[in-house]
PDB file of C-alpha atoms in Angstrom:
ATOM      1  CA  UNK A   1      -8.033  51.331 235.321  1.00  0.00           C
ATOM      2  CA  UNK A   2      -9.689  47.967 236.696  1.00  0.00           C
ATOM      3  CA  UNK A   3     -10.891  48.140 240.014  1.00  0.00           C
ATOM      4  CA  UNK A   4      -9.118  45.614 242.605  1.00  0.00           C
ATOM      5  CA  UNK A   5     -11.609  42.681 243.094  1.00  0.00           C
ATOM      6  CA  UNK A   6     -12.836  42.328 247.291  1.00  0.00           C
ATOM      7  CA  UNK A   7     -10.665  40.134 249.819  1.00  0.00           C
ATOM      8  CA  UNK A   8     -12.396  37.221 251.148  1.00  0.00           C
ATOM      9  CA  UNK A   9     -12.200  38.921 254.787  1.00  0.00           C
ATOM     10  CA  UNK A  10     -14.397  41.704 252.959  1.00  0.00           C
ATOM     11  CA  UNK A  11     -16.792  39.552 251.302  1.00  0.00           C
ATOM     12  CA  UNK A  12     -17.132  37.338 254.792  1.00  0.00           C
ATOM     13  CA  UNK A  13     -17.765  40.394 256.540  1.00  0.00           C
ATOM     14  CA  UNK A  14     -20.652  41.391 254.281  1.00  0.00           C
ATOM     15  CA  UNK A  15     -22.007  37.829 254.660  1.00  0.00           C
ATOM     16  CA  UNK A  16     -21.629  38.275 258.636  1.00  0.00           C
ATOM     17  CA  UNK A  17     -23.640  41.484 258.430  1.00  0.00           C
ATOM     18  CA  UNK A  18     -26.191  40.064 256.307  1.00  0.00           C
ATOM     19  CA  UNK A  19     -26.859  37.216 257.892  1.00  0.00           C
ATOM     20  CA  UNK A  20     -26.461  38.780 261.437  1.00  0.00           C
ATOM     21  CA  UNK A  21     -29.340  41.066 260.443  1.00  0.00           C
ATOM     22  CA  UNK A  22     -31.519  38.407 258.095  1.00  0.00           C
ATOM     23  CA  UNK A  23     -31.544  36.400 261.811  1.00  0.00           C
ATOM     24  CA  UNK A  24     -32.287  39.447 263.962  1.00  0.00           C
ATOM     25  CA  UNK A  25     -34.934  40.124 261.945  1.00  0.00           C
ATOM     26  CA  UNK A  26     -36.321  36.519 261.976  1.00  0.00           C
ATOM     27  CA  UNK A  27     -36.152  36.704 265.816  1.00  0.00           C
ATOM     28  CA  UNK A  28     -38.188  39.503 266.248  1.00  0.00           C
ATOM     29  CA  UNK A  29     -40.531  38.305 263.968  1.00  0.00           C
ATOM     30  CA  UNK A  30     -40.984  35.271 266.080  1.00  0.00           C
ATOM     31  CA  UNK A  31     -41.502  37.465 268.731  1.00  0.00           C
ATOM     32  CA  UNK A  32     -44.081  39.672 267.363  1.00  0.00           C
ATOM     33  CA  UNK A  33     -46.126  37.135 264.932  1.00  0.00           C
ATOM     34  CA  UNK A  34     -45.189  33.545 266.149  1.00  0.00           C
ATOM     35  CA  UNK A  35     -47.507  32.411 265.046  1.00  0.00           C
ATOM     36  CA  UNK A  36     -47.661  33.014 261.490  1.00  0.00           C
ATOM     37  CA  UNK A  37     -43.687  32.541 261.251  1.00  0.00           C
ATOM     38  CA  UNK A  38     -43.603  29.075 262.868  1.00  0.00           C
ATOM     39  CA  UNK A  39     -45.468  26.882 259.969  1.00  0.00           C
ATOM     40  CA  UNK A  40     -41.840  28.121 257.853  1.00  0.00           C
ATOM     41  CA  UNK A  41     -39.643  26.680 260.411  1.00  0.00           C
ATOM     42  CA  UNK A  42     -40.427  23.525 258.713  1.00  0.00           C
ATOM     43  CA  UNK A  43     -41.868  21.133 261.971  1.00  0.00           C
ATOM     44  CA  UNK A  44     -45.419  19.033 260.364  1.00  0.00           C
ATOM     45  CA  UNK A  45     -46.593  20.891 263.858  1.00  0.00           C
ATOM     46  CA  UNK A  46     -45.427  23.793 266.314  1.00  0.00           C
ATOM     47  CA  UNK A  47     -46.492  24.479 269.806  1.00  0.00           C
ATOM     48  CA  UNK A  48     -50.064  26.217 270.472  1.00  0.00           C
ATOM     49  CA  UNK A  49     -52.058  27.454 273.690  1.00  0.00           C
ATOM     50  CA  UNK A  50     -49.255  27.262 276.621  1.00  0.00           C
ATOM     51  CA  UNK A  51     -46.372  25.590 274.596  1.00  0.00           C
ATOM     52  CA  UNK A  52     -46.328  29.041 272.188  1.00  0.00           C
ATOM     53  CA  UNK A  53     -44.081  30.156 274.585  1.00  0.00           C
ATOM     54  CA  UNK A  54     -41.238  28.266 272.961  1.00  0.00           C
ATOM     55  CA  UNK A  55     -41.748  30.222 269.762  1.00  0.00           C
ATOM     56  CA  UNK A  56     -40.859  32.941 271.776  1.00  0.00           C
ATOM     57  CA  UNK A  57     -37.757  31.072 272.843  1.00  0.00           C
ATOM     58  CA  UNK A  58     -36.804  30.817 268.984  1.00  0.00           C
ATOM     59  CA  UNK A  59     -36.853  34.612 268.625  1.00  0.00           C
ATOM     60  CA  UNK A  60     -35.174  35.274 271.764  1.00  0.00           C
ATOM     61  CA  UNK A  61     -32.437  33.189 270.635  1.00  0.00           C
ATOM     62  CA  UNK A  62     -32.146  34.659 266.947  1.00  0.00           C
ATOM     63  CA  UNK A  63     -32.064  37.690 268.337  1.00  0.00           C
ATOM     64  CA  UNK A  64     -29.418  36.954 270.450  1.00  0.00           C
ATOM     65  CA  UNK A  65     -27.789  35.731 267.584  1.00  0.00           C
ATOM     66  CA  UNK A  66     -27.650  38.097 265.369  1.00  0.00           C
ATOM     67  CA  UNK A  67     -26.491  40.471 268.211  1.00  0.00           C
ATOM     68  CA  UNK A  68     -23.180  38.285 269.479  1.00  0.00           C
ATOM     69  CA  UNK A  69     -22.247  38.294 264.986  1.00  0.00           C
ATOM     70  CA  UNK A  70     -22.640  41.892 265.621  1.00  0.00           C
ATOM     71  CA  UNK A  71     -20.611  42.582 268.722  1.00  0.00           C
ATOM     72  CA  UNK A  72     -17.597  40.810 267.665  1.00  0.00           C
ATOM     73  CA  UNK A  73     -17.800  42.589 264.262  1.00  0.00           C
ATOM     74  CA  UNK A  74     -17.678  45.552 266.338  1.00  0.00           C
ATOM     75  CA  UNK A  75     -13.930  44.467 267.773  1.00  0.00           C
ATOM     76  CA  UNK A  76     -12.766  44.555 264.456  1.00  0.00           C
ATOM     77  CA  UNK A  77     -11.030  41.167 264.751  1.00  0.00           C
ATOM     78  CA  UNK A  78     -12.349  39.374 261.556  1.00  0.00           C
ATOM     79  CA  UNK A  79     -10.323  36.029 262.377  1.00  0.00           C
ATOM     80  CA  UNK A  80     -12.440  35.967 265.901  1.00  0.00           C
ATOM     81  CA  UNK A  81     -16.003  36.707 263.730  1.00  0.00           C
ATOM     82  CA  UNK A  82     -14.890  33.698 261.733  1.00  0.00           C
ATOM     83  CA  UNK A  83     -14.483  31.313 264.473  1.00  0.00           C
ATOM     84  CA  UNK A  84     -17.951  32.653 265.611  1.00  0.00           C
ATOM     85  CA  UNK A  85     -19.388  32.230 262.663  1.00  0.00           C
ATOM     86  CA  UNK A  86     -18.086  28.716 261.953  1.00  0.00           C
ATOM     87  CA  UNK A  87     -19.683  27.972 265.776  1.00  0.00           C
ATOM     88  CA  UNK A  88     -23.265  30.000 264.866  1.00  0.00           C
ATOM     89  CA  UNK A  89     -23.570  27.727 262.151  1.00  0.00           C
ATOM     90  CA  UNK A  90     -24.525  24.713 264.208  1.00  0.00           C
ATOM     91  CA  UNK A  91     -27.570  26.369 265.207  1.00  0.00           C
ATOM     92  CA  UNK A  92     -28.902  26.076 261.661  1.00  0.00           C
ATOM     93  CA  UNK A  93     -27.242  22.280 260.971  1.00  0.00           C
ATOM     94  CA  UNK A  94     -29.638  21.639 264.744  1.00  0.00           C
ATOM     95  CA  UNK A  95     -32.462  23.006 263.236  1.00  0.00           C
ATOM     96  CA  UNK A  96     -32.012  21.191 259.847  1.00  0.00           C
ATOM     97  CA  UNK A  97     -31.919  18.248 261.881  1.00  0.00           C
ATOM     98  CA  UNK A  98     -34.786  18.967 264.246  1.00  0.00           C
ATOM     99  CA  UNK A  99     -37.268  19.350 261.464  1.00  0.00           C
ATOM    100  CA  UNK A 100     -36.178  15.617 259.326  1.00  0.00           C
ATOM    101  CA  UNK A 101     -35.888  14.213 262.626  1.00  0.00           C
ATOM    102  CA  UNK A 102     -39.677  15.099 263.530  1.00  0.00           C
ATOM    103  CA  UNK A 103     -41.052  14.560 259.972  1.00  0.00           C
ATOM    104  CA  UNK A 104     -40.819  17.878 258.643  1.00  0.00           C
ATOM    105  CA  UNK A 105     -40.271  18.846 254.840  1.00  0.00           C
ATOM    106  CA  UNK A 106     -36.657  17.934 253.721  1.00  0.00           C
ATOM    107  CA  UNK A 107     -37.377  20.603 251.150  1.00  0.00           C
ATOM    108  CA  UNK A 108     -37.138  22.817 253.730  1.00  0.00           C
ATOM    109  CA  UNK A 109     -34.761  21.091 256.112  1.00  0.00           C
ATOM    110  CA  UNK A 110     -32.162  21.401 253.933  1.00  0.00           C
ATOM    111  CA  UNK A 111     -33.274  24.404 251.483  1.00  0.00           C
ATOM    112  CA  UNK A 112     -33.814  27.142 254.389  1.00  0.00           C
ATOM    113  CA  UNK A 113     -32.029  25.686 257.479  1.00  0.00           C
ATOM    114  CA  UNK A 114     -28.793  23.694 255.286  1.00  0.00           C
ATOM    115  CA  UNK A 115     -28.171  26.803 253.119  1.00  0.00           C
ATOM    116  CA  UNK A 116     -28.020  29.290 255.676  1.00  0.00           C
ATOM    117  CA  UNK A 117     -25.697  26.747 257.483  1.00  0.00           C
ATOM    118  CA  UNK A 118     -23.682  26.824 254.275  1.00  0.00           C
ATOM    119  CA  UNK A 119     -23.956  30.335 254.072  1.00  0.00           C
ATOM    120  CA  UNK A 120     -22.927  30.748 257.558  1.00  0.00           C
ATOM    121  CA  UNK A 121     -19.896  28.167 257.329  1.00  0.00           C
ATOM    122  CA  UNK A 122     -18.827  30.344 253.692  1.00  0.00           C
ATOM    123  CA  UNK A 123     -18.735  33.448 255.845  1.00  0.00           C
ATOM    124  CA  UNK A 124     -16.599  32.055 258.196  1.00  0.00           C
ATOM    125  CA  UNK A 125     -14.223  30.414 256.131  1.00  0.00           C
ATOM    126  CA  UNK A 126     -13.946  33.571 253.941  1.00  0.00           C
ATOM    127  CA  UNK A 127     -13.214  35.108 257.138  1.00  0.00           C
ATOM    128  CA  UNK A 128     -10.254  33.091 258.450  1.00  0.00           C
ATOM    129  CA  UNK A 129      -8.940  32.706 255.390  1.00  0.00           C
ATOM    130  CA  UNK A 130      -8.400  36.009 254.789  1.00  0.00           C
ATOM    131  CA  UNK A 131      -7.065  37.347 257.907  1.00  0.00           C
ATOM    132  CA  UNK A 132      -4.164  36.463 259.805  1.00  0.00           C
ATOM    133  CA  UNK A 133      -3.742  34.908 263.359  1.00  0.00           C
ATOM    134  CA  UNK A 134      -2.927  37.975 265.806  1.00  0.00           C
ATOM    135  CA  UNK A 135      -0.030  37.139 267.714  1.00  0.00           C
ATOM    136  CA  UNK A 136      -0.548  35.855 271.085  1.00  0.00           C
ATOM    137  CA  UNK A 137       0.663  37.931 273.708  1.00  0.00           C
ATOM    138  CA  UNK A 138       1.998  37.081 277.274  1.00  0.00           C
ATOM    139  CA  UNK A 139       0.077  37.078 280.194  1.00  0.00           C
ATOM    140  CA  UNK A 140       1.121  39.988 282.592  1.00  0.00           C
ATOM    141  CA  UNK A 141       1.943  38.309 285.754  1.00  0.00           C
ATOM    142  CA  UNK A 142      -0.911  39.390 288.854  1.00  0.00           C
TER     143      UNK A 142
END
């Protein structure tokens, strides 16, 4: 007996989890140890003294992140988590940006912030590919 292979809505759920955890956990990372996670972000320099306080920024908004991928998991409405995850991943394609535009390491602009963007944009595709639109429903009149 061969075992059915997984839908795509399964396999971009599992990427949704993963990644909604992988960046929770790289937010609170920033906020416990920002400063040894900042040199990976990939900027030739990152804030010290008084400007640290943006680092903190970063891992409040991973965090936050990581938690919205979560909550809409939670509705069970994969087609929704797809959209979301298709919008998520333009945090990633800014930061890839961020770090060529200020002289940072293509190597990784592209290999830490443009894969998870492609990882994050696979998810999301898998997702809405494999479910199905819900249908709309009417507004009850007030």
């Amino acid at each position: 007996m061969s075992a059915k292979p997984p839908s795509r809505t399964s396999i971009g759920t599992v990427l949704a989890v993963v990644g909604a955890l992988f960046i929770g956990y790289i937010g609170v990372s920033y906020l416990l140890a920002p400063q040894s996670m900042a040199p990976d972000f990939g900027l030739p320099s990152w804030p010290r003294g008084e400007g640290a306080g943006f680092l903190a920024v970063k891992g409040v908004r991973d965090v936050v992140s990581g938690l919205v991928i979560l909550a809409v998991l939670a509705t069970g409405n994969r087609r929704v988590l797809g959209w979301v995850m298709l919008a998520t991943a333009l945090t990633p394609i800014g930061d890839m940006f961020i770090v060529l535009l200020s002289g940072g390491a293509p190597a990784t602009a592209f290999g830490v912030h443009g894969a998870t963007a492609s990882a994050v944009i696979i998810a999301g595709g898998l997702l809405l590919s494999g479910s199905r639109p819900q249908p709309s429903t009417p507004l009850a009149a007030p």
